[in-house]
Amino acid sequence: MTHVSETNVERTVDTAAMQVSTTDVAIEVIGMHKWYSDFHVLRDINLKVMRGERIVIAGPSGSGKSTLIRCINRLEEHQEGQIVVNGTELTADLKRIDEVRREVGMVFQHFNLFPHLTILQNLTLAPIWVRGIPKAEAEATAMHYLERVKIPEQAQKFPGQLSGGQQQRVAIARSLCMQPRIMLFDEPTSALDPEMVKEVLEVMISLAEDGMTMICVTHEMGFARQVANRVIFMDQGQIIEQNDPENFFSNPQHERTKLFLSQILH
Amino acid sequence: MTMDIGYVRTDFVPAKPAPGRTGGPILWAQKNLFSTPTNALFTVFGILFLLWAVPPLYNFIIGHAVMPGGTVEECRAEGAGACWAYIYARFNFFIYGFYPIEEYWRPNIVFVMLAALIIPLLMPTAPFKRTNALLFFVVFPVVSFYLLSGGVFGMRYVPTEQWGGLMVTLIISLVGIICSIPLGILLALGRQSKLPIIKTLCVLFIELWRAVPLITVLFMASIMLPLFMPAGTTVDKLLRALVGVTLFSSAYLAETVRGGLQALPRGQFEAGASLGLGYWKRTYFIILPQALKHVIPGIVNNFIALFKDTSLVSIVGIFDLLNTVQSASSDIEWASPTQAVTGYVFAASMFWMFCFAMSRYSLWMEHRLDTGHKR
């Protein structure tokens, strides 16, 4: 077995609680294609994610990983095929898009917190103005999630005053405040200092233990091995290989996958 | 201390206060005024220039000036400075124009209301912001209009032809500033729209107004427009100027705001969208507060330009501050060598006062809104 060089999370992950539904489909992508003007960036993507599943998408840069998950909440538009999220098909219909986005949280590589608002305001903005939750209740929920990501004392600060790891934890809490059914992570630890990767991964693991449906684009192979129940490998806009983590890492099939793993695992 | 290979630090160096400033005024002068031969030369020239320019200026404005209460004969005397007595005597004309003297209380109430509402509105810590804004943006314009023009509640009707002076300058610039903000923001958003018709209309509007001089706009509004209108219908001259100035200013403001919109990273739009916030909520809560903050200097630049450009309305026969000063300078009663110059110095200092206040306020606001996310 290869040795994984990336951050290993020390505690054992409680996999027993992580139930995956066999009947409830969270996301279904069928024959999806996407172009950036003439560039065919995603080709014939087929993907079915069950409720409670935790999927890690790996692949070289430019392989279309981020674009794929950005299509799932329509930050990017696809041109062919179907994407169905929580039973709603994504089309140009703005109402449907907002409906899907309300239920799908997203965490970005560069956090994208709102710099002009305090941490608490960052967390309560969407619950108040999208869900119509009263301010006091939204703040209580926000404090609950800030405690969960272990930084309740930062509530009154501005994002610029926090470290990268803290900002990313706030970003996760901000998404959770909308109580989404699916979470998308777009390289959540890639912009962090090495010392801060672990604190963010810890939060993601505890989310997984609660049974959240998650799709993570990440280079943290230690995380993939411990938490994912499926690893997807992409290259040139296509899904090249997918398998459970055990077989994916120890017995990769495709030549490209083998090459990729040999580059990042030593 | 040398560090051997295998060095291990045993104690951390505690933080020390930074070395303080040393030396008195002589050292300061050496460092800042005479640090190099070139700097020394510039310092010497600077001092010579001040010696040459300041005393005559002082003599004109204060030393040899005729203060309020003085007579026209003193102003006509050889070597007399500024004729402030003349400004004092015609002060009401410069503030109210041809507004009837016995009705001065009406603009006075408007001035007081303006000050009472705008000062707390500009102070972020003042309470009752919502009521304050409602009073200023909705109630105040209506009340002011009826107070100034009259014709209701037994108040004598005063046509806008009789309005003038600083009053008109303030009316035009305030209306121009306040109406062009929302219009400019909408135009900027429209120009960035994905909807082709809205985008085209906004681009056309902005480019049309930006490409035409304000003088042309005012001429068109006051001379050409009536030719196209059906006979018998008239639109007030001041109103036409107001509309012209507002539309002109909004086109400039739109481009300033667009600069702020473009400076925002895409991630801000995306983070808002991914939380399910629709276009208008996203724009209102996330995009505009940041975009507008970035372009405060540009916006205030537009406002200062607008304030000064109001003096152009004189060419269509509106008596703004500058026009009243100009027309009073041919007043025979106060004819003296320095009459015209004194008038212009007065007008200039009035304009400077308002523009400088705007500039300082915007600087202060910039600092206040800085939430320290520059990195």
PDB file of C-alpha atoms in Angstrom, chain B residues 103-365:
ATOM      1  CA  GLU B 103     -40.784  86.598   1.401  1.00  0.00           C
ATOM      2  CA  TYR B 104     -37.189  85.820   2.452  1.00  0.00           C
ATOM      3  CA  TRP B 105     -38.516  83.844   5.413  1.00  0.00           C
ATOM      4  CA  ARG B 106     -39.612  81.106   3.013  1.00  0.00           C
ATOM      5  CA  PRO B 107     -36.166  80.233   1.622  1.00  0.00           C
ATOM      6  CA  ASN B 108     -34.815  80.745   5.137  1.00  0.00           C
ATOM      7  CA  ILE B 109     -37.060  77.977   6.457  1.00  0.00           C
ATOM      8  CA  VAL B 110     -35.885  75.775   3.597  1.00  0.00           C
ATOM      9  CA  PHE B 111     -32.232  76.471   4.476  1.00  0.00           C
ATOM     10  CA  VAL B 112     -32.856  75.641   8.131  1.00  0.00           C
ATOM     11  CA  MET B 113     -34.749  72.446   7.250  1.00  0.00           C
ATOM     12  CA  LEU B 114     -31.949  71.446   4.900  1.00  0.00           C
ATOM     13  CA  ALA B 115     -29.302  71.887   7.583  1.00  0.00           C
ATOM     14  CA  ALA B 116     -31.418  70.192  10.256  1.00  0.00           C
ATOM     15  CA  LEU B 117     -32.031  67.143   8.057  1.00  0.00           C
ATOM     16  CA  ILE B 118     -28.789  66.744   6.145  1.00  0.00           C
ATOM     17  CA  ILE B 119     -26.392  67.005   9.096  1.00  0.00           C
ATOM     18  CA  PRO B 120     -27.835  64.065  11.080  1.00  0.00           C
ATOM     19  CA  LEU B 121     -28.227  62.139   7.821  1.00  0.00           C
ATOM     20  CA  LEU B 122     -24.512  62.466   7.145  1.00  0.00           C
ATOM     21  CA  MET B 123     -23.590  61.471  10.708  1.00  0.00           C
ATOM     22  CA  PRO B 124     -23.548  57.660  10.849  1.00  0.00           C
ATOM     23  CA  THR B 125     -24.125  57.564  14.602  1.00  0.00           C
ATOM     24  CA  ALA B 126     -27.191  59.834  14.637  1.00  0.00           C
ATOM     25  CA  PRO B 127     -30.403  57.984  15.561  1.00  0.00           C
ATOM     26  CA  PHE B 128     -33.668  57.649  13.593  1.00  0.00           C
ATOM     27  CA  LYS B 129     -31.903  57.137  10.251  1.00  0.00           C
ATOM     28  CA  ARG B 130     -34.977  55.755   8.556  1.00  0.00           C
ATOM     29  CA  THR B 131     -37.269  58.604   9.593  1.00  0.00           C
ATOM     30  CA  ASN B 132     -34.502  61.063   8.826  1.00  0.00           C
ATOM     31  CA  ALA B 133     -34.040  59.670   5.310  1.00  0.00           C
ATOM     32  CA  LEU B 134     -37.782  59.627   4.688  1.00  0.00           C
ATOM     33  CA  LEU B 135     -38.071  63.262   5.776  1.00  0.00           C
ATOM     34  CA  PHE B 136     -35.103  64.355   3.693  1.00  0.00           C
ATOM     35  CA  PHE B 137     -35.795  62.471   0.469  1.00  0.00           C
ATOM     36  CA  VAL B 138     -39.597  62.623   0.372  1.00  0.00           C
ATOM     37  CA  VAL B 139     -41.069  65.268   2.681  1.00  0.00           C
ATOM     38  CA  PHE B 140     -38.382  67.931   2.383  1.00  0.00           C
ATOM     39  CA  PRO B 141     -38.457  68.302  -1.440  1.00  0.00           C
ATOM     40  CA  VAL B 142     -42.258  68.594  -1.493  1.00  0.00           C
ATOM     41  CA  VAL B 143     -42.427  71.068   1.384  1.00  0.00           C
ATOM     42  CA  SER B 144     -39.548  73.094  -0.059  1.00  0.00           C
ATOM     43  CA  PHE B 145     -41.158  73.269  -3.456  1.00  0.00           C
ATOM     44  CA  TYR B 146     -44.431  74.631  -2.098  1.00  0.00           C
ATOM     45  CA  LEU B 147     -42.651  76.984   0.294  1.00  0.00           C
ATOM     46  CA  LEU B 148     -40.446  78.448  -2.417  1.00  0.00           C
ATOM     47  CA  SER B 149     -42.953  78.708  -5.243  1.00  0.00           C
ATOM     48  CA  GLY B 150     -45.968  79.502  -3.050  1.00  0.00           C
ATOM     49  CA  GLY B 151     -49.462  79.823  -4.480  1.00  0.00           C
ATOM     50  CA  VAL B 152     -50.897  77.688  -1.640  1.00  0.00           C
ATOM     51  CA  PHE B 153     -52.019  78.466   1.913  1.00  0.00           C
ATOM     52  CA  GLY B 154     -52.229  82.176   1.041  1.00  0.00           C
ATOM     53  CA  MET B 155     -48.540  82.351   0.218  1.00  0.00           C
ATOM     54  CA  ARG B 156     -47.755  84.633  -2.667  1.00  0.00           C
ATOM     55  CA  TYR B 157     -46.770  82.869  -5.902  1.00  0.00           C
ATOM     56  CA  VAL B 158     -43.079  83.414  -6.722  1.00  0.00           C
ATOM     57  CA  PRO B 159     -42.196  82.197 -10.243  1.00  0.00           C
ATOM     58  CA  THR B 160     -38.842  80.441 -10.631  1.00  0.00           C
ATOM     59  CA  GLU B 161     -37.614  83.363 -12.760  1.00  0.00           C
ATOM     60  CA  GLN B 162     -37.304  85.293  -9.499  1.00  0.00           C
ATOM     61  CA  TRP B 163     -35.343  82.568  -7.712  1.00  0.00           C
ATOM     62  CA  GLY B 164     -31.622  83.053  -7.713  1.00  0.00           C
ATOM     63  CA  GLY B 165     -28.275  83.223  -6.028  1.00  0.00           C
ATOM     64  CA  LEU B 166     -26.868  80.541  -3.761  1.00  0.00           C
ATOM     65  CA  MET B 167     -30.419  79.236  -3.310  1.00  0.00           C
ATOM     66  CA  VAL B 168     -30.640  78.195  -6.947  1.00  0.00           C
ATOM     67  CA  THR B 169     -27.091  76.853  -6.995  1.00  0.00           C
ATOM     68  CA  LEU B 170     -27.935  74.628  -4.021  1.00  0.00           C
ATOM     69  CA  ILE B 171     -31.265  73.534  -5.531  1.00  0.00           C
ATOM     70  CA  ILE B 172     -29.698  72.519  -8.824  1.00  0.00           C
ATOM     71  CA  SER B 173     -26.743  70.721  -7.291  1.00  0.00           C
ATOM     72  CA  LEU B 174     -28.762  68.952  -4.580  1.00  0.00           C
ATOM     73  CA  VAL B 175     -31.454  67.772  -6.984  1.00  0.00           C
ATOM     74  CA  GLY B 176     -28.759  66.810  -9.484  1.00  0.00           C
ATOM     75  CA  ILE B 177     -26.765  64.840  -6.920  1.00  0.00           C
ATOM     76  CA  ILE B 178     -29.696  63.099  -5.266  1.00  0.00           C
ATOM     77  CA  CYS B 179     -31.504  62.142  -8.466  1.00  0.00           C
ATOM     78  CA  SER B 180     -28.403  61.089 -10.342  1.00  0.00           C
ATOM     79  CA  ILE B 181     -27.314  58.529  -7.705  1.00  0.00           C
ATOM     80  CA  PRO B 182     -30.132  56.005  -8.256  1.00  0.00           C
ATOM     81  CA  LEU B 183     -30.230  56.752 -11.985  1.00  0.00           C
ATOM     82  CA  GLY B 184     -26.476  56.319 -12.326  1.00  0.00           C
ATOM     83  CA  ILE B 185     -26.484  53.048 -10.374  1.00  0.00           C
ATOM     84  CA  LEU B 186     -29.328  51.645 -12.492  1.00  0.00           C
ATOM     85  CA  LEU B 187     -27.520  52.665 -15.685  1.00  0.00           C
ATOM     86  CA  ALA B 188     -24.294  51.031 -14.484  1.00  0.00           C
ATOM     87  CA  LEU B 189     -26.128  47.812 -13.610  1.00  0.00           C
ATOM     88  CA  GLY B 190     -27.993  47.970 -16.911  1.00  0.00           C
ATOM     89  CA  ARG B 191     -24.780  48.329 -18.825  1.00  0.00           C
ATOM     90  CA  GLN B 192     -23.528  45.101 -17.225  1.00  0.00           C
ATOM     91  CA  SER B 193     -26.805  43.299 -17.850  1.00  0.00           C
ATOM     92  CA  LYS B 194     -26.959  40.084 -19.837  1.00  0.00           C
ATOM     93  CA  LEU B 195     -30.237  41.217 -21.406  1.00  0.00           C
ATOM     94  CA  PRO B 196     -29.258  42.708 -24.768  1.00  0.00           C
ATOM     95  CA  ILE B 197     -32.029  45.311 -25.068  1.00  0.00           C
ATOM     96  CA  ILE B 198     -31.465  46.780 -21.595  1.00  0.00           C
ATOM     97  CA  LYS B 199     -27.730  46.771 -22.127  1.00  0.00           C
ATOM     98  CA  THR B 200     -27.968  48.511 -25.503  1.00  0.00           C
ATOM     99  CA  LEU B 201     -30.333  51.172 -24.178  1.00  0.00           C
ATOM    100  CA  CYS B 202     -28.040  51.928 -21.233  1.00  0.00           C
ATOM    101  CA  VAL B 203     -24.934  52.071 -23.411  1.00  0.00           C
ATOM    102  CA  LEU B 204     -26.674  54.392 -25.874  1.00  0.00           C
ATOM    103  CA  PHE B 205     -27.948  56.655 -23.095  1.00  0.00           C
ATOM    104  CA  ILE B 206     -24.588  56.899 -21.353  1.00  0.00           C
ATOM    105  CA  GLU B 207     -22.579  57.451 -24.519  1.00  0.00           C
ATOM    106  CA  LEU B 208     -25.025  60.063 -25.825  1.00  0.00           C
ATOM    107  CA  TRP B 209     -24.911  62.219 -22.685  1.00  0.00           C
ATOM    108  CA  ARG B 210     -21.207  61.799 -22.125  1.00  0.00           C
ATOM    109  CA  ALA B 211     -20.385  62.853 -25.656  1.00  0.00           C
ATOM    110  CA  VAL B 212     -22.313  66.150 -25.464  1.00  0.00           C
ATOM    111  CA  PRO B 213     -21.072  69.219 -23.557  1.00  0.00           C
ATOM    112  CA  LEU B 214     -23.296  70.345 -20.682  1.00  0.00           C
ATOM    113  CA  ILE B 215     -23.676  73.764 -22.319  1.00  0.00           C
ATOM    114  CA  THR B 216     -25.185  72.084 -25.360  1.00  0.00           C
ATOM    115  CA  VAL B 217     -27.539  70.086 -23.165  1.00  0.00           C
ATOM    116  CA  LEU B 218     -28.712  73.255 -21.426  1.00  0.00           C
ATOM    117  CA  PHE B 219     -29.149  75.141 -24.705  1.00  0.00           C
ATOM    118  CA  MET B 220     -31.102  72.259 -26.187  1.00  0.00           C
ATOM    119  CA  ALA B 221     -33.290  72.072 -23.087  1.00  0.00           C
ATOM    120  CA  SER B 222     -34.034  75.771 -22.935  1.00  0.00           C
ATOM    121  CA  ILE B 223     -34.143  76.823 -26.591  1.00  0.00           C
ATOM    122  CA  MET B 224     -34.649  73.815 -28.834  1.00  0.00           C
ATOM    123  CA  LEU B 225     -37.085  71.839 -26.688  1.00  0.00           C
ATOM    124  CA  PRO B 226     -39.889  74.440 -26.738  1.00  0.00           C
ATOM    125  CA  LEU B 227     -39.735  74.428 -30.555  1.00  0.00           C
ATOM    126  CA  PHE B 228     -40.634  70.731 -30.618  1.00  0.00           C
ATOM    127  CA  MET B 229     -43.356  70.975 -28.016  1.00  0.00           C
ATOM    128  CA  PRO B 230     -46.957  71.608 -29.008  1.00  0.00           C
ATOM    129  CA  ALA B 231     -47.847  75.290 -28.892  1.00  0.00           C
ATOM    130  CA  GLY B 232     -49.095  76.517 -25.538  1.00  0.00           C
ATOM    131  CA  THR B 233     -47.357  73.935 -23.377  1.00  0.00           C
ATOM    132  CA  THR B 234     -44.452  75.305 -21.423  1.00  0.00           C
ATOM    133  CA  VAL B 235     -42.076  73.583 -19.049  1.00  0.00           C
ATOM    134  CA  ASP B 236     -40.454  75.678 -16.391  1.00  0.00           C
ATOM    135  CA  LYS B 237     -36.965  76.861 -17.338  1.00  0.00           C
ATOM    136  CA  LEU B 238     -35.435  75.849 -14.019  1.00  0.00           C
ATOM    137  CA  LEU B 239     -37.063  72.408 -14.253  1.00  0.00           C
ATOM    138  CA  ARG B 240     -35.603  71.921 -17.727  1.00  0.00           C
ATOM    139  CA  ALA B 241     -32.161  72.821 -16.440  1.00  0.00           C
ATOM    140  CA  LEU B 242     -32.639  70.440 -13.489  1.00  0.00           C
ATOM    141  CA  VAL B 243     -33.534  67.545 -15.775  1.00  0.00           C
ATOM    142  CA  GLY B 244     -30.633  68.329 -18.087  1.00  0.00           C
ATOM    143  CA  VAL B 245     -28.088  68.506 -15.267  1.00  0.00           C
ATOM    144  CA  THR B 246     -29.426  65.315 -13.642  1.00  0.00           C
ATOM    145  CA  LEU B 247     -29.350  63.200 -16.806  1.00  0.00           C
ATOM    146  CA  PHE B 248     -25.929  64.551 -17.724  1.00  0.00           C
ATOM    147  CA  SER B 249     -24.535  63.795 -14.290  1.00  0.00           C
ATOM    148  CA  SER B 250     -26.121  60.332 -14.103  1.00  0.00           C
ATOM    149  CA  ALA B 251     -24.305  59.257 -17.270  1.00  0.00           C
ATOM    150  CA  TYR B 252     -20.959  60.160 -15.718  1.00  0.00           C
ATOM    151  CA  LEU B 253     -21.889  58.579 -12.412  1.00  0.00           C
ATOM    152  CA  ALA B 254     -22.883  55.367 -14.204  1.00  0.00           C
ATOM    153  CA  GLU B 255     -19.376  54.968 -15.563  1.00  0.00           C
ATOM    154  CA  THR B 256     -17.830  55.630 -12.163  1.00  0.00           C
ATOM    155  CA  VAL B 257     -20.081  53.036 -10.537  1.00  0.00           C
ATOM    156  CA  ARG B 258     -19.334  50.556 -13.321  1.00  0.00           C
ATOM    157  CA  GLY B 259     -15.661  50.860 -12.441  1.00  0.00           C
ATOM    158  CA  GLY B 260     -16.532  49.798  -8.885  1.00  0.00           C
ATOM    159  CA  LEU B 261     -18.644  46.885 -10.106  1.00  0.00           C
ATOM    160  CA  GLN B 262     -15.815  45.629 -12.269  1.00  0.00           C
ATOM    161  CA  ALA B 263     -13.325  45.838  -9.420  1.00  0.00           C
ATOM    162  CA  LEU B 264     -15.277  43.250  -7.403  1.00  0.00           C
ATOM    163  CA  PRO B 265     -13.976  39.703  -7.619  1.00  0.00           C
ATOM    164  CA  ARG B 266     -16.336  37.263  -9.327  1.00  0.00           C
ATOM    165  CA  GLY B 267     -16.370  35.175  -6.171  1.00  0.00           C
ATOM    166  CA  GLN B 268     -18.593  37.736  -4.460  1.00  0.00           C
ATOM    167  CA  PHE B 269     -21.327  37.334  -7.090  1.00  0.00           C
ATOM    168  CA  GLU B 270     -20.932  33.555  -6.945  1.00  0.00           C
ATOM    169  CA  ALA B 271     -21.000  33.319  -3.157  1.00  0.00           C
ATOM    170  CA  GLY B 272     -24.215  35.352  -3.130  1.00  0.00           C
ATOM    171  CA  ALA B 273     -25.733  33.225  -5.876  1.00  0.00           C
ATOM    172  CA  SER B 274     -24.762  29.938  -4.243  1.00  0.00           C
ATOM    173  CA  LEU B 275     -26.636  30.993  -1.098  1.00  0.00           C
ATOM    174  CA  GLY B 276     -29.790  31.390  -3.163  1.00  0.00           C
ATOM    175  CA  LEU B 277     -29.888  35.193  -3.124  1.00  0.00           C
ATOM    176  CA  GLY B 278     -31.596  36.484  -6.270  1.00  0.00           C
ATOM    177  CA  TYR B 279     -30.181  39.216  -8.510  1.00  0.00           C
ATOM    178  CA  TRP B 280     -31.625  42.242  -6.700  1.00  0.00           C
ATOM    179  CA  LYS B 281     -30.873  41.000  -3.179  1.00  0.00           C
ATOM    180  CA  ARG B 282     -27.377  40.048  -4.238  1.00  0.00           C
ATOM    181  CA  THR B 283     -26.861  43.433  -5.798  1.00  0.00           C
ATOM    182  CA  TYR B 284     -28.293  45.350  -2.864  1.00  0.00           C
ATOM    183  CA  PHE B 285     -26.655  43.501   0.037  1.00  0.00           C
ATOM    184  CA  ILE B 286     -23.365  42.305  -1.415  1.00  0.00           C
ATOM    185  CA  ILE B 287     -22.374  44.004  -4.636  1.00  0.00           C
ATOM    186  CA  LEU B 288     -23.380  47.661  -4.263  1.00  0.00           C
ATOM    187  CA  PRO B 289     -22.083  48.281  -0.720  1.00  0.00           C
ATOM    188  CA  GLN B 290     -18.647  47.112  -1.787  1.00  0.00           C
ATOM    189  CA  ALA B 291     -18.641  48.598  -5.280  1.00  0.00           C
ATOM    190  CA  LEU B 292     -19.813  52.028  -4.104  1.00  0.00           C
ATOM    191  CA  LYS B 293     -17.272  52.079  -1.297  1.00  0.00           C
ATOM    192  CA  HIS B 294     -14.480  51.475  -3.776  1.00  0.00           C
ATOM    193  CA  VAL B 295     -15.544  54.426  -5.915  1.00  0.00           C
ATOM    194  CA  ILE B 296     -16.337  57.035  -3.249  1.00  0.00           C
ATOM    195  CA  PRO B 297     -13.477  59.267  -4.488  1.00  0.00           C
ATOM    196  CA  GLY B 298     -14.790  59.029  -8.053  1.00  0.00           C
ATOM    197  CA  ILE B 299     -18.389  59.675  -7.035  1.00  0.00           C
ATOM    198  CA  VAL B 300     -17.462  62.723  -4.984  1.00  0.00           C
ATOM    199  CA  ASN B 301     -15.349  63.888  -7.888  1.00  0.00           C
ATOM    200  CA  ASN B 302     -18.515  63.772 -10.006  1.00  0.00           C
ATOM    201  CA  PHE B 303     -20.483  65.669  -7.373  1.00  0.00           C
ATOM    202  CA  ILE B 304     -17.870  68.393  -7.056  1.00  0.00           C
ATOM    203  CA  ALA B 305     -17.769  68.764 -10.834  1.00  0.00           C
ATOM    204  CA  LEU B 306     -21.568  68.910 -10.878  1.00  0.00           C
ATOM    205  CA  PHE B 307     -21.633  71.557  -8.148  1.00  0.00           C
ATOM    206  CA  LYS B 308     -19.281  73.771 -10.107  1.00  0.00           C
ATOM    207  CA  ASP B 309     -20.981  73.055 -13.435  1.00  0.00           C
ATOM    208  CA  THR B 310     -24.224  74.479 -12.075  1.00  0.00           C
ATOM    209  CA  SER B 311     -22.715  77.886 -12.879  1.00  0.00           C
ATOM    210  CA  LEU B 312     -23.259  77.037 -16.561  1.00  0.00           C
ATOM    211  CA  VAL B 313     -27.003  77.519 -16.154  1.00  0.00           C
ATOM    212  CA  SER B 314     -26.311  81.260 -16.286  1.00  0.00           C
ATOM    213  CA  ILE B 315     -26.060  81.002 -20.081  1.00  0.00           C
ATOM    214  CA  VAL B 316     -29.727  80.048 -20.291  1.00  0.00           C
ATOM    215  CA  GLY B 317     -30.679  82.999 -18.116  1.00  0.00           C
ATOM    216  CA  ILE B 318     -30.923  81.386 -14.692  1.00  0.00           C
ATOM    217  CA  PHE B 319     -29.479  83.527 -11.918  1.00  0.00           C
ATOM    218  CA  ASP B 320     -27.323  81.138  -9.946  1.00  0.00           C
ATOM    219  CA  LEU B 321     -24.690  82.363  -7.478  1.00  0.00           C
ATOM    220  CA  LEU B 322     -22.068  83.186 -10.100  1.00  0.00           C
ATOM    221  CA  ASN B 323     -24.587  84.897 -12.362  1.00  0.00           C
ATOM    222  CA  THR B 324     -25.883  87.148  -9.548  1.00  0.00           C
ATOM    223  CA  VAL B 325     -22.292  88.089  -8.666  1.00  0.00           C
ATOM    224  CA  GLN B 326     -21.543  88.785 -12.301  1.00  0.00           C
ATOM    225  CA  SER B 327     -24.607  90.930 -12.895  1.00  0.00           C
ATOM    226  CA  ALA B 328     -24.100  92.865  -9.646  1.00  0.00           C
ATOM    227  CA  SER B 329     -20.570  93.770 -10.705  1.00  0.00           C
ATOM    228  CA  SER B 330     -21.966  96.243 -13.240  1.00  0.00           C
ATOM    229  CA  ASP B 331     -23.868  97.967 -10.450  1.00  0.00           C
ATOM    230  CA  ILE B 332     -23.073 101.720 -10.831  1.00  0.00           C
ATOM    231  CA  GLU B 333     -23.829 102.463  -7.191  1.00  0.00           C
ATOM    232  CA  TRP B 334     -20.839 100.385  -6.079  1.00  0.00           C
ATOM    233  CA  ALA B 335     -18.638 100.996  -9.103  1.00  0.00           C
ATOM    234  CA  SER B 336     -15.004 100.814  -8.006  1.00  0.00           C
ATOM    235  CA  PRO B 337     -11.760  99.341  -9.385  1.00  0.00           C
ATOM    236  CA  THR B 338     -11.974  96.227  -7.189  1.00  0.00           C
ATOM    237  CA  GLN B 339     -15.729  95.665  -7.380  1.00  0.00           C
ATOM    238  CA  ALA B 340     -15.675  92.834  -9.947  1.00  0.00           C
ATOM    239  CA  VAL B 341     -12.634  91.099  -8.458  1.00  0.00           C
ATOM    240  CA  THR B 342     -14.117  91.178  -4.974  1.00  0.00           C
ATOM    241  CA  GLY B 343     -17.291  89.611  -6.345  1.00  0.00           C
ATOM    242  CA  TYR B 344     -15.387  86.793  -7.978  1.00  0.00           C
ATOM    243  CA  VAL B 345     -13.274  86.186  -4.859  1.00  0.00           C
ATOM    244  CA  PHE B 346     -16.504  85.950  -2.893  1.00  0.00           C
ATOM    245  CA  ALA B 347     -18.099  83.531  -5.381  1.00  0.00           C
ATOM    246  CA  ALA B 348     -14.931  81.452  -5.539  1.00  0.00           C
ATOM    247  CA  SER B 349     -14.722  81.145  -1.767  1.00  0.00           C
ATOM    248  CA  MET B 350     -18.383  80.103  -1.572  1.00  0.00           C
ATOM    249  CA  PHE B 351     -17.833  77.393  -4.198  1.00  0.00           C
ATOM    250  CA  TRP B 352     -14.607  76.345  -2.472  1.00  0.00           C
ATOM    251  CA  MET B 353     -16.331  76.039   0.877  1.00  0.00           C
ATOM    252  CA  PHE B 354     -18.956  73.604  -0.374  1.00  0.00           C
ATOM    253  CA  CYS B 355     -16.575  71.579  -2.535  1.00  0.00           C
ATOM    254  CA  PHE B 356     -13.972  71.313   0.194  1.00  0.00           C
ATOM    255  CA  ALA B 357     -16.612  70.156   2.667  1.00  0.00           C
ATOM    256  CA  MET B 358     -17.701  67.415   0.242  1.00  0.00           C
ATOM    257  CA  SER B 359     -14.116  66.367  -0.276  1.00  0.00           C
ATOM    258  CA  ARG B 360     -13.334  66.121   3.449  1.00  0.00           C
ATOM    259  CA  TYR B 361     -16.559  64.282   4.167  1.00  0.00           C
ATOM    260  CA  SER B 362     -15.802  61.665   1.533  1.00  0.00           C
ATOM    261  CA  LEU B 363     -12.288  61.148   2.893  1.00  0.00           C
ATOM    262  CA  TRP B 364     -13.654  60.653   6.365  1.00  0.00           C
ATOM    263  CA  MET B 365     -16.312  58.233   5.065  1.00  0.00           C
TER     264      MET B 365
END
